[in-house]
Amino acid sequence: MKSHHYRHSKPVAVNERVDELDMIRGFALLGILLANMPFFGSTFVYSVLTNDRLWTEGYHIFAEFIIHFFATSKFFTMFSFLFGLGFVIFLERAAEKTKNPRRLFLRRLFFLLIFGLIHAFGIWYGDILVLYAITGVFLLLFHKARPKTVIIWAFCLIGLPALLLTFMAFLMYVARDMIPANIEGISYGTELAEQAFAAYSSGSVSEIFAQRAFDYQFMFSSNIFMMPIVLGMFLFGVYIAKTKMYINIPEHLGFYRKVWVWSLIIGFPVNILFVYSHFLQGPDNMAASLAYTASTMVSGPALCFFYMTTIVLLVQKGWGKLFVPLKAVGRMALTNYLCQSIVCTMIFYNYGLGLFGEIGPLVWLFIAIMLFALQIIFSHMWLKRFRFGPAEWAWRSLTYGKIQPLKVASK
């Protein structure tokens, strides 16, 4: 694949960016950080296999409730939406400059996959980039599709699995007295949690790397089943991009208001079920575990849309200054996402401060807020001198096969 095929293609210029999208992307980074804190700081990844409560203090339980009610599953969906929207914008721009924009997009996905693998095995097992890179290939099937076709597929990819899981949860609930306790499963889950705790809290660097690889395999096997919701959210973004409703937002305020109302009506009650089932799920309560997954597939996208339309509507009402600090963070989304993993693993893993399992959700909230505040400051300082974040610059340069200018041109 020769780089000269792409020599005339170039990334979106700063003055062509849509402010609301950068604000939403920055807000998504805060939510992702909050949602990821249980995975950074504890053996939460194995909680579904055990009946053990990781903490019993009321203030920690309340903080855990806050994380799950407001953040969990609402922000990887938001990034998925933005990824799908960006796919259309990318191909439209690439088509103006190259004869094969699809190949250029595949090249972009390939290097995203490389970033993801480095992140997953070298930094933190909770990586989402690999899943995005793999699922992103399916977007090419919808490159020429009509918006109506895209939106139907989006609803089906999210709605049908949710209905199936809801039906299965109902059956498991009805037959709950006939299902024996999964003692072996609980024992296995406890063993995995203890192994992870030992590695991250007191293990050597090599032991941490080995545990990270094991945890990533475990988590990725679960993430595969989330591909429909990821692709569905991609397609919602594709729909908005194809209909151009992200441009000239004032002309489409009626649409955004309807989405705001219906996403709250649907998302809020299902989110209550989502949080309730979270605290009940376990190997001896498969009905709650299935209800948790089913409600994830509804409450996550619904409240994601509620958050995004809230930002859009507030900006249109003149409240945009509230979200201006998020723009710089959003423009450096990949860099800040990776930095969150680096900083948090240094805080929790034994090769850093070694606080894994030592502090609970309430402290996680403070850490997340402080870290994100620092990222706002860093992003603003960086973008005063440079056009892109370091990771964005590397990704763009690799995608286009040419070193992109990094420094801001002097006036």
mmCIF file of C-alpha atoms in Angstrom:
data_model
loop_
_atom_site.group_PDB
_atom_site.id
_atom_site.type_symbol
_atom_site.label_atom_id
_atom_site.label_comp_id
_atom_site.label_asym_id
_atom_site.label_seq_id
_atom_site.Cartn_x
_atom_site.Cartn_y
_atom_site.Cartn_z
ATOM 1 C CA MET A 1 0.000 0.000 0.000
ATOM 2 C CA LYS A 2 1.934 3.002 -1.238
ATOM 3 C CA SER A 3 1.637 6.254 0.638
ATOM 4 C CA HIS A 4 1.641 8.401 -2.514
ATOM 5 C CA HIS A 5 -1.975 7.313 -3.135
ATOM 6 C CA TYR A 6 -2.911 9.614 -0.276
ATOM 7 C CA ARG A 7 -0.498 12.473 -0.735
ATOM 8 C CA HIS A 8 -3.294 15.007 -1.413
ATOM 9 C CA SER A 9 -5.593 13.882 1.382
ATOM 10 C CA LYS A 10 -5.534 15.862 4.558
ATOM 11 C CA PRO A 11 -7.304 15.880 7.909
ATOM 12 C CA VAL A 12 -10.100 18.206 8.939
ATOM 13 C CA ALA A 13 -8.810 21.710 9.561
ATOM 14 C CA VAL A 14 -9.442 23.369 12.903
ATOM 15 C CA ASN A 15 -11.712 25.996 11.389
ATOM 16 C CA GLU A 16 -13.866 23.273 9.802
ATOM 17 C CA ARG A 17 -14.606 21.467 13.078
ATOM 18 C CA VAL A 18 -18.071 21.505 14.639
ATOM 19 C CA ASP A 19 -17.806 22.919 18.158
ATOM 20 C CA GLU A 20 -20.662 20.833 19.543
ATOM 21 C CA LEU A 21 -18.969 17.601 18.434
ATOM 22 C CA ASP A 22 -15.730 18.509 20.209
ATOM 23 C CA MET A 23 -17.691 19.461 23.330
ATOM 24 C CA ILE A 24 -19.553 16.150 23.270
ATOM 25 C CA ARG A 25 -16.320 14.262 22.673
ATOM 26 C CA GLY A 26 -14.719 16.001 25.649
ATOM 27 C CA PHE A 27 -17.735 15.232 27.833
ATOM 28 C CA ALA A 28 -17.534 11.601 26.725
ATOM 29 C CA LEU A 29 -13.940 11.435 27.958
ATOM 30 C CA LEU A 30 -15.043 12.459 31.438
ATOM 31 C CA GLY A 31 -17.763 9.822 31.418
ATOM 32 C CA ILE A 32 -15.411 7.131 30.114
ATOM 33 C CA LEU A 33 -12.966 7.903 32.909
ATOM 34 C CA LEU A 34 -15.689 7.630 35.555
ATOM 35 C CA ALA A 35 -17.011 4.382 34.072
ATOM 36 C CA ASN A 36 -13.524 2.877 33.881
ATOM 37 C CA MET A 37 -12.496 3.631 37.467
ATOM 38 C CA PRO A 38 -13.915 0.358 38.903
ATOM 39 C CA PHE A 39 -11.833 -1.572 36.366
ATOM 40 C CA PHE A 40 -8.689 0.443 37.060
ATOM 41 C CA GLY A 41 -8.871 0.176 40.832
ATOM 42 C CA SER A 42 -10.419 -3.192 41.688
ATOM 43 C CA THR A 43 -11.258 -6.708 40.517
ATOM 44 C CA PHE A 44 -14.607 -5.437 39.252
ATOM 45 C CA VAL A 45 -14.120 -7.228 35.929
ATOM 46 C CA TYR A 46 -14.733 -10.538 37.735
ATOM 47 C CA SER A 47 -17.588 -9.343 39.934
ATOM 48 C CA VAL A 48 -20.187 -10.987 37.704
ATOM 49 C CA LEU A 49 -18.637 -14.364 38.576
ATOM 50 C CA THR A 50 -18.700 -13.915 42.328
ATOM 51 C CA ASN A 51 -21.176 -12.993 45.024
ATOM 52 C CA ASP A 52 -18.651 -10.952 46.981
ATOM 53 C CA ARG A 53 -19.205 -7.258 47.647
ATOM 54 C CA LEU A 54 -15.977 -5.365 47.085
ATOM 55 C CA TRP A 55 -16.929 -2.746 49.696
ATOM 56 C CA THR A 56 -19.614 -2.435 52.348
ATOM 57 C CA GLU A 57 -19.320 1.187 53.486
ATOM 58 C CA GLY A 58 -22.427 3.225 52.718
ATOM 59 C CA TYR A 59 -20.529 6.130 51.164
ATOM 60 C CA HIS A 60 -18.668 3.795 48.815
ATOM 61 C CA ILE A 61 -21.892 2.040 47.809
ATOM 62 C CA PHE A 62 -23.480 5.425 47.112
ATOM 63 C CA ALA A 63 -20.488 6.478 44.991
ATOM 64 C CA GLU A 64 -20.685 3.173 43.120
ATOM 65 C CA PHE A 65 -24.375 3.896 42.482
ATOM 66 C CA ILE A 66 -23.468 7.345 41.096
ATOM 67 C CA ILE A 67 -20.910 5.817 38.722
ATOM 68 C CA HIS A 68 -23.284 3.180 37.412
ATOM 69 C CA PHE A 69 -26.361 5.397 37.206
ATOM 70 C CA PHE A 70 -24.733 8.312 35.415
ATOM 71 C CA ALA A 71 -21.696 6.866 33.615
ATOM 72 C CA THR A 72 -21.564 3.113 33.035
ATOM 73 C CA SER A 73 -22.494 2.177 29.429
ATOM 74 C CA LYS A 74 -23.477 5.772 28.535
ATOM 75 C CA PHE A 75 -20.144 6.884 27.165
ATOM 76 C CA PHE A 76 -18.612 4.080 25.130
ATOM 77 C CA THR A 77 -21.897 4.385 23.226
ATOM 78 C CA MET A 78 -21.266 8.105 22.852
ATOM 79 C CA PHE A 79 -17.816 7.503 21.424
ATOM 80 C CA SER A 80 -19.307 4.848 19.135
ATOM 81 C CA PHE A 81 -21.821 7.377 17.812
ATOM 82 C CA LEU A 82 -19.072 9.924 17.188
ATOM 83 C CA PHE A 83 -16.926 7.274 15.490
ATOM 84 C CA GLY A 84 -19.714 6.480 13.034
ATOM 85 C CA LEU A 85 -20.320 10.153 12.314
ATOM 86 C CA GLY A 86 -16.610 10.660 11.781
ATOM 87 C CA PHE A 87 -16.542 7.719 9.345
ATOM 88 C CA VAL A 88 -18.837 9.539 6.914
ATOM 89 C CA ILE A 89 -16.986 12.836 7.253
ATOM 90 C CA PHE A 90 -13.669 11.061 6.705
ATOM 91 C CA LEU A 91 -14.835 9.266 3.550
ATOM 92 C CA GLU A 92 -16.442 12.405 2.114
ATOM 93 C CA ARG A 93 -13.213 14.349 2.491
ATOM 94 C CA ALA A 94 -11.054 11.481 1.289
ATOM 95 C CA ALA A 95 -13.240 11.017 -1.809
ATOM 96 C CA GLU A 96 -12.397 14.574 -2.862
ATOM 97 C CA LYS A 97 -8.702 13.804 -2.927
ATOM 98 C CA THR A 98 -8.194 10.097 -3.622
ATOM 99 C CA LYS A 99 -9.753 7.493 -5.903
ATOM 100 C CA ASN A 100 -10.019 4.899 -3.146
ATOM 101 C CA PRO A 101 -11.274 6.430 0.112
ATOM 102 C CA ARG A 102 -12.357 3.007 1.408
ATOM 103 C CA ARG A 103 -8.770 1.777 1.312
ATOM 104 C CA LEU A 104 -7.669 4.877 3.184
ATOM 105 C CA PHE A 105 -10.314 4.194 5.837
ATOM 106 C CA LEU A 106 -9.096 0.604 6.196
ATOM 107 C CA ARG A 107 -5.593 1.934 6.628
ATOM 108 C CA ARG A 108 -6.913 4.223 9.356
ATOM 109 C CA LEU A 109 -8.583 1.267 11.078
ATOM 110 C CA PHE A 110 -5.420 -0.810 10.833
ATOM 111 C CA PHE A 111 -3.378 1.754 12.731
ATOM 112 C CA LEU A 112 -6.197 2.190 15.254
ATOM 113 C CA LEU A 113 -5.927 -1.570 15.791
ATOM 114 C CA ILE A 114 -2.191 -1.215 16.414
ATOM 115 C CA PHE A 115 -2.816 1.542 18.954
ATOM 116 C CA GLY A 116 -5.429 -0.651 20.601
ATOM 117 C CA LEU A 117 -3.186 -3.696 20.868
ATOM 118 C CA ILE A 118 -0.392 -1.632 22.392
ATOM 119 C CA HIS A 119 -2.880 -0.137 24.830
ATOM 120 C CA ALA A 120 -4.499 -3.475 25.723
ATOM 121 C CA PHE A 121 -1.341 -5.486 26.309
ATOM 122 C CA GLY A 122 1.046 -2.744 27.347
ATOM 123 C CA ILE A 123 -1.066 -0.368 29.447
ATOM 124 C CA TRP A 124 -4.565 -1.536 30.424
ATOM 125 C CA TYR A 125 -6.790 -4.505 29.599
ATOM 126 C CA GLY A 126 -9.995 -2.439 29.322
ATOM 127 C CA ASP A 127 -9.145 -1.182 25.823
ATOM 128 C CA ILE A 128 -12.013 -0.351 23.446
ATOM 129 C CA LEU A 129 -9.924 0.624 20.413
ATOM 130 C CA VAL A 130 -9.433 -2.939 19.146
ATOM 131 C CA LEU A 131 -13.180 -3.531 19.201
ATOM 132 C CA TYR A 132 -13.737 -0.255 17.341
ATOM 133 C CA ALA A 133 -11.147 -1.158 14.712
ATOM 134 C CA ILE A 134 -12.684 -4.584 14.091
ATOM 135 C CA THR A 135 -16.293 -3.407 14.152
ATOM 136 C CA GLY A 136 -15.410 -0.398 12.019
ATOM 137 C CA VAL A 137 -14.796 -2.646 9.020
ATOM 138 C CA PHE A 138 -18.546 -3.353 8.874
ATOM 139 C CA LEU A 139 -19.203 0.350 8.368
ATOM 140 C CA LEU A 140 -18.028 -0.013 4.781
ATOM 141 C CA LEU A 141 -21.166 -2.068 4.103
ATOM 142 C CA PHE A 142 -23.166 1.100 4.748
ATOM 143 C CA HIS A 143 -21.001 3.533 2.825
ATOM 144 C CA LYS A 144 -23.521 3.895 -0.019
ATOM 145 C CA ALA A 145 -26.634 3.000 1.999
ATOM 146 C CA ARG A 146 -29.580 5.382 2.226
ATOM 147 C CA PRO A 147 -30.158 7.074 5.593
ATOM 148 C CA LYS A 148 -33.442 5.168 6.048
ATOM 149 C CA THR A 149 -31.649 1.847 5.609
ATOM 150 C CA VAL A 150 -28.946 2.900 8.049
ATOM 151 C CA ILE A 151 -31.383 3.925 10.791
ATOM 152 C CA ILE A 152 -33.392 0.698 10.458
ATOM 153 C CA TRP A 153 -30.224 -1.360 10.878
ATOM 154 C CA ALA A 154 -29.186 0.760 13.852
ATOM 155 C CA PHE A 155 -32.445 0.135 15.700
ATOM 156 C CA CYS A 156 -32.428 -3.574 14.842
ATOM 157 C CA LEU A 157 -28.830 -4.140 15.970
ATOM 158 C CA ILE A 158 -29.618 -2.687 19.391
ATOM 159 C CA GLY A 159 -33.303 -3.514 19.823
ATOM 160 C CA LEU A 160 -33.433 -7.163 18.746
ATOM 161 C CA PRO A 161 -30.625 -8.423 21.039
ATOM 162 C CA ALA A 162 -32.137 -6.421 23.902
ATOM 163 C CA LEU A 163 -35.539 -8.061 23.336
ATOM 164 C CA LEU A 164 -33.950 -11.516 23.149
ATOM 165 C CA LEU A 165 -31.999 -11.003 26.373
ATOM 166 C CA THR A 166 -35.096 -9.624 28.106
ATOM 167 C CA PHE A 167 -37.042 -12.748 27.136
ATOM 168 C CA MET A 168 -34.209 -14.974 28.376
ATOM 169 C CA ALA A 169 -34.054 -13.028 31.655
ATOM 170 C CA PHE A 170 -37.794 -13.550 32.101
ATOM 171 C CA LEU A 171 -37.447 -17.302 31.519
ATOM 172 C CA MET A 172 -34.549 -17.506 33.981
ATOM 173 C CA TYR A 173 -36.579 -15.616 36.570
ATOM 174 C CA VAL A 174 -39.572 -17.914 36.154
ATOM 175 C CA ALA A 175 -37.338 -21.001 36.476
ATOM 176 C CA ARG A 176 -35.129 -19.569 39.229
ATOM 177 C CA ASP A 177 -36.166 -22.167 41.826
ATOM 178 C CA MET A 178 -35.234 -25.018 39.476
ATOM 179 C CA ILE A 179 -31.729 -23.742 38.739
ATOM 180 C CA PRO A 180 -29.086 -25.021 41.192
ATOM 181 C CA ALA A 181 -26.513 -22.653 42.649
ATOM 182 C CA ASN A 182 -23.385 -22.477 40.519
ATOM 183 C CA ILE A 183 -20.911 -23.254 43.299
ATOM 184 C CA GLU A 184 -18.084 -24.127 40.914
ATOM 185 C CA GLY A 185 -18.616 -20.913 38.966
ATOM 186 C CA ILE A 186 -18.498 -18.830 42.123
ATOM 187 C CA SER A 187 -15.324 -20.598 43.259
ATOM 188 C CA TYR A 188 -13.683 -20.048 39.855
ATOM 189 C CA GLY A 189 -14.657 -16.363 39.829
ATOM 190 C CA THR A 190 -13.259 -15.883 43.338
ATOM 191 C CA GLU A 191 -10.015 -17.533 42.261
ATOM 192 C CA LEU A 192 -9.691 -15.234 39.240
ATOM 193 C CA ALA A 193 -10.393 -12.149 41.352
ATOM 194 C CA GLU A 194 -7.785 -13.172 43.937
ATOM 195 C CA GLN A 195 -5.244 -13.825 41.188
ATOM 196 C CA ALA A 196 -5.837 -10.380 39.667
ATOM 197 C CA PHE A 197 -5.661 -8.687 43.052
ATOM 198 C CA ALA A 198 -2.338 -10.347 43.865
ATOM 199 C CA ALA A 199 -0.802 -9.416 40.516
ATOM 200 C CA TYR A 200 -1.832 -5.762 40.391
ATOM 201 C CA SER A 201 -1.404 -4.954 44.080
ATOM 202 C CA SER A 202 1.909 -6.698 44.788
ATOM 203 C CA GLY A 203 3.124 -8.442 41.629
ATOM 204 C CA SER A 204 6.253 -7.774 39.606
ATOM 205 C CA VAL A 205 6.162 -5.978 36.269
ATOM 206 C CA SER A 206 6.214 -9.280 34.380
ATOM 207 C CA GLU A 207 3.402 -10.673 36.534
ATOM 208 C CA ILE A 208 1.329 -7.553 35.894
ATOM 209 C CA PHE A 209 1.891 -7.866 32.142
ATOM 210 C CA ALA A 210 0.862 -11.527 32.235
ATOM 211 C CA GLN A 211 -2.259 -10.730 34.272
ATOM 212 C CA ARG A 212 -3.140 -7.872 31.942
ATOM 213 C CA ALA A 213 -3.009 -10.218 28.951
ATOM 214 C CA PHE A 214 -5.215 -12.743 30.758
ATOM 215 C CA ASP A 215 -7.724 -10.089 31.798
ATOM 216 C CA TYR A 216 -7.854 -8.680 28.282
ATOM 217 C CA GLN A 217 -8.713 -12.091 26.839
ATOM 218 C CA PHE A 218 -11.462 -12.479 29.436
ATOM 219 C CA MET A 219 -12.870 -9.002 28.812
ATOM 220 C CA PHE A 220 -12.595 -9.200 25.023
ATOM 221 C CA SER A 221 -14.612 -12.425 24.984
ATOM 222 C CA SER A 222 -17.377 -10.447 26.695
ATOM 223 C CA ASN A 223 -16.919 -7.390 24.479
ATOM 224 C CA ILE A 224 -17.503 -9.482 21.357
ATOM 225 C CA PHE A 225 -21.125 -9.775 22.440
ATOM 226 C CA MET A 226 -21.256 -5.976 22.605
ATOM 227 C CA MET A 227 -20.428 -5.654 18.896
ATOM 228 C CA PRO A 228 -24.099 -5.229 17.899
ATOM 229 C CA ILE A 229 -24.557 -2.254 20.222
ATOM 230 C CA VAL A 230 -21.256 -0.726 19.078
ATOM 231 C CA LEU A 231 -22.138 -1.148 15.399
ATOM 232 C CA GLY A 232 -25.662 0.097 16.088
ATOM 233 C CA MET A 233 -24.296 3.268 17.669
ATOM 234 C CA PHE A 234 -21.846 3.638 14.777
ATOM 235 C CA LEU A 235 -24.841 3.594 12.450
ATOM 236 C CA PHE A 236 -26.768 6.197 14.436
ATOM 237 C CA GLY A 237 -23.740 8.436 13.902
ATOM 238 C CA VAL A 238 -23.682 7.518 10.209
ATOM 239 C CA TYR A 239 -27.352 8.489 9.948
ATOM 240 C CA ILE A 240 -26.775 11.923 11.490
ATOM 241 C CA ALA A 241 -23.798 12.474 9.185
ATOM 242 C CA LYS A 242 -25.646 11.370 6.040
ATOM 243 C CA THR A 243 -28.632 13.596 6.830
ATOM 244 C CA LYS A 244 -26.282 16.501 7.677
ATOM 245 C CA MET A 245 -28.139 17.203 10.910
ATOM 246 C CA TYR A 246 -24.876 17.950 12.684
ATOM 247 C CA ILE A 247 -24.489 20.969 10.387
ATOM 248 C CA ASN A 248 -26.750 24.027 10.791
ATOM 249 C CA ILE A 249 -28.057 22.692 14.066
ATOM 250 C CA PRO A 250 -30.619 25.530 14.550
ATOM 251 C CA GLU A 251 -32.517 24.197 11.523
ATOM 252 C CA HIS A 252 -32.962 20.819 13.223
ATOM 253 C CA LEU A 253 -33.824 21.868 16.774
ATOM 254 C CA GLY A 254 -37.218 20.177 16.544
ATOM 255 C CA PHE A 255 -35.522 16.851 15.881
ATOM 256 C CA TYR A 256 -33.078 17.319 18.770
ATOM 257 C CA ARG A 257 -35.894 18.232 21.166
ATOM 258 C CA LYS A 258 -37.811 15.078 20.239
ATOM 259 C CA VAL A 259 -34.728 12.930 20.764
ATOM 260 C CA TRP A 260 -34.127 14.642 24.117
ATOM 261 C CA VAL A 261 -37.648 13.910 25.352
ATOM 262 C CA TRP A 262 -37.901 10.322 24.128
ATOM 263 C CA SER A 263 -34.398 9.338 25.212
ATOM 264 C CA LEU A 264 -35.231 10.482 28.748
ATOM 265 C CA ILE A 265 -38.628 8.772 28.758
ATOM 266 C CA ILE A 266 -37.086 5.485 27.641
ATOM 267 C CA GLY A 267 -33.666 5.740 29.235
ATOM 268 C CA PHE A 268 -34.502 6.813 32.778
ATOM 269 C CA PRO A 269 -36.746 3.905 33.844
ATOM 270 C CA VAL A 270 -34.606 1.315 32.051
ATOM 271 C CA ASN A 271 -31.543 2.797 33.715
ATOM 272 C CA ILE A 272 -33.134 2.191 37.120
ATOM 273 C CA LEU A 273 -33.498 -1.485 36.145
ATOM 274 C CA PHE A 274 -29.896 -1.435 34.916
ATOM 275 C CA VAL A 275 -28.516 -0.214 38.249
ATOM 276 C CA TYR A 276 -30.855 -2.421 40.305
ATOM 277 C CA SER A 277 -29.842 -5.541 38.370
ATOM 278 C CA HIS A 278 -26.179 -4.586 38.719
ATOM 279 C CA PHE A 279 -26.386 -4.922 42.480
ATOM 280 C CA LEU A 280 -28.241 -8.257 42.173
ATOM 281 C CA GLN A 281 -26.346 -9.977 39.369
ATOM 282 C CA GLY A 282 -24.056 -12.917 39.994
ATOM 283 C CA PRO A 283 -23.515 -16.572 39.074
ATOM 284 C CA ASP A 284 -26.475 -17.601 41.258
ATOM 285 C CA ASN A 285 -28.820 -14.990 39.753
ATOM 286 C CA MET A 286 -28.636 -15.365 36.002
ATOM 287 C CA ALA A 287 -31.971 -13.579 35.552
ATOM 288 C CA ALA A 288 -30.444 -10.410 37.037
ATOM 289 C CA SER A 289 -27.273 -10.840 34.965
ATOM 290 C CA LEU A 290 -29.291 -11.134 31.753
ATOM 291 C CA ALA A 291 -31.515 -8.213 32.779
ATOM 292 C CA TYR A 292 -28.356 -6.188 33.424
ATOM 293 C CA THR A 293 -27.043 -6.869 29.922
ATOM 294 C CA ALA A 294 -30.424 -6.254 28.276
ATOM 295 C CA SER A 295 -30.943 -2.967 30.116
ATOM 296 C CA THR A 296 -27.394 -1.940 29.203
ATOM 297 C CA MET A 297 -28.328 -2.178 25.530
ATOM 298 C CA VAL A 298 -31.258 0.205 26.046
ATOM 299 C CA SER A 299 -30.292 2.588 28.833
ATOM 300 C CA GLY A 300 -26.763 3.124 27.512
ATOM 301 C CA PRO A 301 -27.753 4.416 24.057
ATOM 302 C CA ALA A 302 -30.866 6.215 25.338
ATOM 303 C CA LEU A 303 -29.099 8.245 28.020
ATOM 304 C CA CYS A 304 -26.159 8.753 25.690
ATOM 305 C CA PHE A 305 -28.579 10.518 23.314
ATOM 306 C CA PHE A 306 -30.075 12.407 26.249
ATOM 307 C CA TYR A 307 -26.649 13.711 27.286
ATOM 308 C CA MET A 308 -25.667 14.677 23.746
ATOM 309 C CA THR A 309 -28.911 16.469 22.924
ATOM 310 C CA THR A 310 -28.793 18.244 26.295
ATOM 311 C CA ILE A 311 -25.413 19.711 25.345
ATOM 312 C CA VAL A 312 -26.622 20.660 21.867
ATOM 313 C CA LEU A 313 -29.783 22.340 23.172
ATOM 314 C CA LEU A 314 -27.973 24.193 25.958
ATOM 315 C CA VAL A 315 -25.398 25.500 23.494
ATOM 316 C CA GLN A 316 -28.206 26.733 21.246
ATOM 317 C CA LYS A 317 -29.794 28.507 24.216
ATOM 318 C CA GLY A 318 -26.587 30.433 24.865
ATOM 319 C CA TRP A 319 -25.061 28.194 27.533
ATOM 320 C CA GLY A 320 -22.146 27.209 25.340
ATOM 321 C CA LYS A 321 -19.552 28.776 27.653
ATOM 322 C CA LEU A 322 -20.206 25.970 30.146
ATOM 323 C CA PHE A 323 -18.831 23.457 27.660
ATOM 324 C CA VAL A 324 -16.041 25.477 26.029
ATOM 325 C CA PRO A 325 -13.392 23.906 28.329
ATOM 326 C CA LEU A 326 -14.351 20.500 26.889
ATOM 327 C CA LYS A 327 -13.476 21.448 23.313
ATOM 328 C CA ALA A 328 -9.723 21.132 23.645
ATOM 329 C CA VAL A 329 -10.050 17.834 25.509
ATOM 330 C CA GLY A 330 -12.322 16.569 22.756
ATOM 331 C CA ARG A 331 -9.892 17.553 20.025
ATOM 332 C CA MET A 332 -7.277 15.397 21.757
ATOM 333 C CA ALA A 333 -9.626 12.499 22.544
ATOM 334 C CA LEU A 334 -7.257 9.640 21.660
ATOM 335 C CA THR A 335 -4.323 11.180 23.510
ATOM 336 C CA ASN A 336 -6.407 11.868 26.606
ATOM 337 C CA TYR A 337 -7.988 8.402 26.542
ATOM 338 C CA LEU A 338 -4.565 6.765 26.499
ATOM 339 C CA CYS A 339 -3.240 9.154 29.153
ATOM 340 C CA GLN A 340 -6.113 8.248 31.462
ATOM 341 C CA SER A 341 -5.034 4.620 31.288
ATOM 342 C CA ILE A 342 -1.369 5.450 31.860
ATOM 343 C CA VAL A 343 -2.037 7.690 34.864
ATOM 344 C CA CYS A 344 -4.636 5.422 36.480
ATOM 345 C CA THR A 345 -2.571 2.258 36.147
ATOM 346 C CA MET A 346 0.369 4.146 37.659
ATOM 347 C CA ILE A 347 -1.887 5.086 40.571
ATOM 348 C CA PHE A 348 -3.287 1.608 41.152
ATOM 349 C CA TYR A 349 -0.714 -0.945 39.950
ATOM 350 C CA ASN A 350 2.260 -2.100 41.975
ATOM 351 C CA TYR A 351 4.790 -0.571 39.555
ATOM 352 C CA GLY A 352 3.275 2.777 40.568
ATOM 353 C CA LEU A 353 1.617 3.768 43.835
ATOM 354 C CA GLY A 354 0.122 0.304 44.323
ATOM 355 C CA LEU A 355 -3.330 1.447 45.495
ATOM 356 C CA PHE A 356 -5.173 -1.384 43.746
ATOM 357 C CA GLY A 357 -7.985 -2.570 46.011
ATOM 358 C CA GLU A 358 -6.946 -0.117 48.733
ATOM 359 C CA ILE A 359 -9.364 2.707 47.947
ATOM 360 C CA GLY A 360 -13.030 2.609 46.977
ATOM 361 C CA PRO A 361 -15.529 4.347 44.674
ATOM 362 C CA LEU A 362 -15.778 7.616 46.601
ATOM 363 C CA VAL A 363 -12.037 8.200 46.239
ATOM 364 C CA TRP A 364 -12.224 7.081 42.610
ATOM 365 C CA LEU A 365 -14.650 9.914 41.931
ATOM 366 C CA PHE A 366 -12.228 12.489 43.343
ATOM 367 C CA ILE A 367 -9.315 11.013 41.381
ATOM 368 C CA ALA A 368 -11.323 11.071 38.143
ATOM 369 C CA ILE A 369 -12.429 14.687 38.613
ATOM 370 C CA MET A 370 -8.906 15.854 39.461
ATOM 371 C CA LEU A 371 -7.358 13.971 36.550
ATOM 372 C CA PHE A 372 -9.907 15.305 34.081
ATOM 373 C CA ALA A 373 -9.355 18.866 35.338
ATOM 374 C CA LEU A 374 -5.648 18.431 34.663
ATOM 375 C CA GLN A 375 -6.424 17.096 31.203
ATOM 376 C CA ILE A 376 -8.464 20.219 30.446
ATOM 377 C CA ILE A 377 -5.518 22.411 31.425
ATOM 378 C CA PHE A 378 -2.982 20.268 29.557
ATOM 379 C CA SER A 379 -5.113 20.113 26.402
ATOM 380 C CA HIS A 380 -5.563 23.883 26.268
ATOM 381 C CA MET A 381 -1.849 24.477 26.778
ATOM 382 C CA TRP A 382 -0.891 21.879 24.169
ATOM 383 C CA LEU A 383 -3.265 23.137 21.467
ATOM 384 C CA LYS A 384 -1.982 26.673 21.800
ATOM 385 C CA ARG A 385 1.274 25.427 20.277
ATOM 386 C CA PHE A 386 0.278 22.322 18.334
ATOM 387 C CA ARG A 387 -2.471 21.415 15.864
ATOM 388 C CA PHE A 388 -3.153 17.923 17.206
ATOM 389 C CA GLY A 389 -2.547 15.832 20.256
ATOM 390 C CA PRO A 390 0.500 13.519 20.059
ATOM 391 C CA ALA A 391 -1.545 10.364 19.459
ATOM 392 C CA GLU A 392 -3.809 12.119 16.942
ATOM 393 C CA TRP A 393 -0.765 13.402 15.087
ATOM 394 C CA ALA A 394 0.797 9.925 14.926
ATOM 395 C CA TRP A 395 -2.485 8.326 13.815
ATOM 396 C CA ARG A 396 -3.054 10.926 11.099
ATOM 397 C CA SER A 397 0.519 10.734 9.843
ATOM 398 C CA LEU A 398 0.368 6.937 9.615
ATOM 399 C CA THR A 399 -3.054 7.047 7.952
ATOM 400 C CA TYR A 400 -2.063 9.528 5.270
ATOM 401 C CA GLY A 401 1.407 8.069 4.790
ATOM 402 C CA LYS A 402 2.981 11.453 5.342
ATOM 403 C CA ILE A 403 4.232 13.357 8.370
ATOM 404 C CA GLN A 404 1.540 15.887 9.215
ATOM 405 C CA PRO A 405 2.532 19.402 10.314
ATOM 406 C CA LEU A 406 2.278 19.487 14.097
ATOM 407 C CA LYS A 407 3.080 23.009 15.199
ATOM 408 C CA VAL A 408 0.558 25.808 14.882
ATOM 409 C CA ALA A 409 1.608 28.154 12.105
ATOM 410 C CA SER A 410 2.861 31.458 13.442
ATOM 411 C CA LYS A 411 0.678 34.421 12.551
#
